[in-house]
Structures are given as structure tokens and as C-alpha cells.
Amino acid sequence: MAAGPVDLLAVNGGFFLAEIMAGLAAGSSALQADALDFLGDAANYVISLGVAGLALGVRSRAALVKGSTLIVFALWVLGSTAWHALHGTLPQAEVMGVVGLAALLANGGVALMLYRFRTGDANMRSVWICSRNDAIGNVAVVLAALGVFGTGTGWPDITVAAIMGGLGLWGGWQVVSHAKDELRGGMASEVAQPAE
């Protein structure tokens, strides 16, 4: 049986709570960055479900809000990462690895379920972009855990968190750009239509 939107929302909401607690306990900025991605996805699904079937302009405006939110989350991640770098935090590699691997399994499944939406309108494409970025981020968290374990320093964690922040900025920019293009196209078609 295929998972429904409520299942996807539950997976993302549950992993947000698990990763934010694990990230704080382990002192890992990469896990905290990944947790915020899960939170962003949960909000993304709620908004996407709320506007599904509505006019393209409404869906595009919803995507604009989601893309802007991704950008804000990414900036928070980058600020938190800078704080960890300045304070020389050494995260717990074992916690990072176990939680990162569990998150990868969850996000990999979600990304596969949403693969068909990768070429849809800005609203549905944003759901795919978020899930794809999360799966990439999970791989990076696992690699960071190995790096922290191998080097005994927090730099692999900080590096991965910075990359994830950059991915979030890029993904948010893509969603905002696509939504703006759709809104411009919609306004142009309204102007082109003759008055009745």
C-alpha cells in the first residue's frame, strides 16, 4: 500500500523531533540542520495539501512562501554552524551516525515516493526538491559522523552543516524563482485575455 500525505507528514514531524533532540544532545550542528529540513518538509506538506487543486496563482504564492521559509531556515543553519565553529564544539560521532542513517532510510523512501513530482508546478516541485535535499543531507551527516570519529574534531560536522545550509539556500532560491516565473506567466495570460 502506498504511503499517503498524512504518512509523509508524520515521518517528517517525527524525525524533526528525534533529530533536534539528538542534535542538541550530541552537540551536532549537522543533525540540527537536518532536523530543520524535516520541519521545513512537514510545513511544506501541510501547505501543499492545503492548496492542492486550487488555482495556479494560489499554488504559486504558497510555493513562494515555502521557498522563502527554506531560505530563512538555511540562514539559521549557517548562523548556528558559525557559532559551533567559534566555540569548537566536538559532537558525539556515534549519535550522529545512528540518527543520520535512520533519517537517510526515512528520507530515501519519501524521495522515491515523490519522484514523480520533480517536474510538476512550483508547489509540487518544491515538495520533491525538499525531499531530495534531505536525502543528500542525510548522506552528508553520516559522512560527517565518520569524519568526526576519525579526526576527533568537530570540523567535519561544521563543514557538512555549512554545505546543508548552502543546499537549503539553493533549494529555496529554485522554488522562489519557479514560483515567480509562474506568477509572471499567470499575470501575462490574464492581461492577454480579452474582456467579456
mmCIF file of C-alpha atoms in Angstrom, residues 23-124:
data_model
loop_
_atom_site.group_PDB
_atom_site.id
_atom_site.type_symbol
_atom_site.label_atom_id
_atom_site.label_comp_id
_atom_site.label_asym_id
_atom_site.label_seq_id
_atom_site.Cartn_x
_atom_site.Cartn_y
_atom_site.Cartn_z
ATOM 1 C CA GLY A 23 21.447 17.121 17.644
ATOM 2 C CA LEU A 24 21.216 19.164 20.833
ATOM 3 C CA ALA A 25 22.264 16.202 22.996
ATOM 4 C CA ALA A 26 25.181 15.289 20.710
ATOM 5 C CA GLY A 27 26.262 18.892 20.057
ATOM 6 C CA SER A 28 25.956 18.327 16.299
ATOM 7 C CA SER A 29 25.131 21.301 14.089
ATOM 8 C CA ALA A 30 24.739 18.917 11.114
ATOM 9 C CA LEU A 31 21.988 16.964 12.925
ATOM 10 C CA GLN A 32 20.276 20.215 13.920
ATOM 11 C CA ALA A 33 20.454 21.389 10.296
ATOM 12 C CA ASP A 34 18.944 18.107 9.178
ATOM 13 C CA ALA A 35 16.196 18.426 11.817
ATOM 14 C CA LEU A 36 15.226 21.820 10.434
ATOM 15 C CA ASP A 37 14.946 20.264 6.989
ATOM 16 C CA PHE A 38 12.452 17.771 8.403
ATOM 17 C CA LEU A 39 10.490 20.629 9.994
ATOM 18 C CA GLY A 40 10.511 22.509 6.698
ATOM 19 C CA ASP A 41 9.220 19.436 4.897
ATOM 20 C CA ALA A 42 6.427 18.913 7.414
ATOM 21 C CA ALA A 43 5.307 22.522 6.903
ATOM 22 C CA ASN A 44 5.763 22.053 3.164
ATOM 23 C CA TYR A 45 3.365 19.094 3.095
ATOM 24 C CA VAL A 46 0.750 20.926 5.168
ATOM 25 C CA ILE A 47 0.812 23.914 2.804
ATOM 26 C CA SER A 48 0.884 21.735 -0.328
ATOM 27 C CA LEU A 49 -2.131 19.737 0.841
ATOM 28 C CA GLY A 50 -3.969 22.947 1.701
ATOM 29 C CA VAL A 51 -3.615 24.420 -1.793
ATOM 30 C CA ALA A 52 -3.831 21.227 -3.880
ATOM 31 C CA GLY A 53 -6.463 21.667 -6.582
ATOM 32 C CA LEU A 54 -6.632 25.458 -6.205
ATOM 33 C CA ALA A 55 -5.760 27.938 -8.938
ATOM 34 C CA LEU A 56 -2.155 28.100 -10.178
ATOM 35 C CA GLY A 57 -1.733 31.610 -8.732
ATOM 36 C CA VAL A 58 -2.649 30.390 -5.237
ATOM 37 C CA ARG A 59 -0.314 27.390 -5.530
ATOM 38 C CA SER A 60 2.492 29.620 -6.807
ATOM 39 C CA ARG A 61 2.067 32.036 -3.897
ATOM 40 C CA ALA A 62 2.164 29.082 -1.490
ATOM 41 C CA ALA A 63 5.388 27.904 -3.146
ATOM 42 C CA LEU A 64 6.797 31.423 -2.765
ATOM 43 C CA VAL A 65 6.139 31.251 0.992
ATOM 44 C CA LYS A 66 7.701 27.779 1.204
ATOM 45 C CA GLY A 67 10.790 28.833 -0.744
ATOM 46 C CA SER A 68 11.239 31.897 1.440
ATOM 47 C CA THR A 69 10.929 29.693 4.529
ATOM 48 C CA LEU A 70 13.652 27.385 3.190
ATOM 49 C CA ILE A 71 15.920 30.406 2.782
ATOM 50 C CA VAL A 72 15.251 31.542 6.364
ATOM 51 C CA PHE A 73 15.963 28.041 7.719
ATOM 52 C CA ALA A 74 19.184 27.898 5.708
ATOM 53 C CA LEU A 75 20.350 31.221 7.137
ATOM 54 C CA TRP A 76 19.606 29.968 10.671
ATOM 55 C CA VAL A 77 21.639 26.818 9.985
ATOM 56 C CA LEU A 78 24.580 28.854 8.724
ATOM 57 C CA GLY A 79 24.440 31.103 11.805
ATOM 58 C CA SER A 80 24.298 28.099 14.155
ATOM 59 C CA THR A 81 27.185 26.489 12.294
ATOM 60 C CA ALA A 82 29.292 29.625 12.722
ATOM 61 C CA TRP A 83 28.540 29.548 16.464
ATOM 62 C CA HIS A 84 29.690 25.910 16.728
ATOM 63 C CA ALA A 85 32.849 26.721 14.760
ATOM 64 C CA LEU A 86 33.713 29.626 17.059
ATOM 65 C CA HIS A 87 33.118 27.556 20.205
ATOM 66 C CA GLY A 88 34.958 24.442 18.987
ATOM 67 C CA THR A 89 32.084 22.033 19.665
ATOM 68 C CA LEU A 90 33.004 18.334 19.442
ATOM 69 C CA PRO A 91 29.832 16.368 18.608
ATOM 70 C CA GLN A 92 29.221 12.715 19.508
ATOM 71 C CA ALA A 93 30.004 10.830 16.306
ATOM 72 C CA GLU A 94 28.122 7.669 17.296
ATOM 73 C CA VAL A 95 24.844 9.536 17.846
ATOM 74 C CA MET A 96 25.308 11.438 14.590
ATOM 75 C CA GLY A 97 25.887 8.240 12.637
ATOM 76 C CA VAL A 98 22.951 6.255 14.014
ATOM 77 C CA VAL A 99 20.446 9.117 13.719
ATOM 78 C CA GLY A 100 21.783 10.158 10.308
ATOM 79 C CA LEU A 101 21.418 6.617 8.961
ATOM 80 C CA ALA A 102 17.853 6.287 10.272
ATOM 81 C CA ALA A 103 16.980 9.648 8.722
ATOM 82 C CA LEU A 104 18.515 8.565 5.407
ATOM 83 C CA LEU A 105 16.301 5.481 5.292
ATOM 84 C CA ALA A 106 13.216 7.602 6.026
ATOM 85 C CA ASN A 107 14.062 10.353 3.543
ATOM 86 C CA GLY A 108 15.166 7.936 0.838
ATOM 87 C CA GLY A 109 11.743 6.298 0.970
ATOM 88 C CA VAL A 110 9.952 9.657 0.920
ATOM 89 C CA ALA A 111 12.072 10.905 -2.000
ATOM 90 C CA LEU A 112 11.247 7.764 -4.016
ATOM 91 C CA MET A 113 7.517 8.238 -3.346
ATOM 92 C CA LEU A 114 7.697 11.867 -4.503
ATOM 93 C CA TYR A 115 9.982 11.340 -7.517
ATOM 94 C CA ARG A 116 7.084 11.709 -9.962
ATOM 95 C CA PHE A 117 6.518 15.319 -8.812
ATOM 96 C CA ARG A 118 10.002 16.528 -9.779
ATOM 97 C CA THR A 119 8.710 18.199 -12.968
ATOM 98 C CA GLY A 120 5.340 19.480 -11.677
ATOM 99 C CA ASP A 121 4.267 23.030 -10.875
ATOM 100 C CA ALA A 122 6.296 25.088 -8.378
ATOM 101 C CA ASN A 123 4.188 23.891 -5.456
ATOM 102 C CA MET A 124 4.650 20.160 -6.129
#
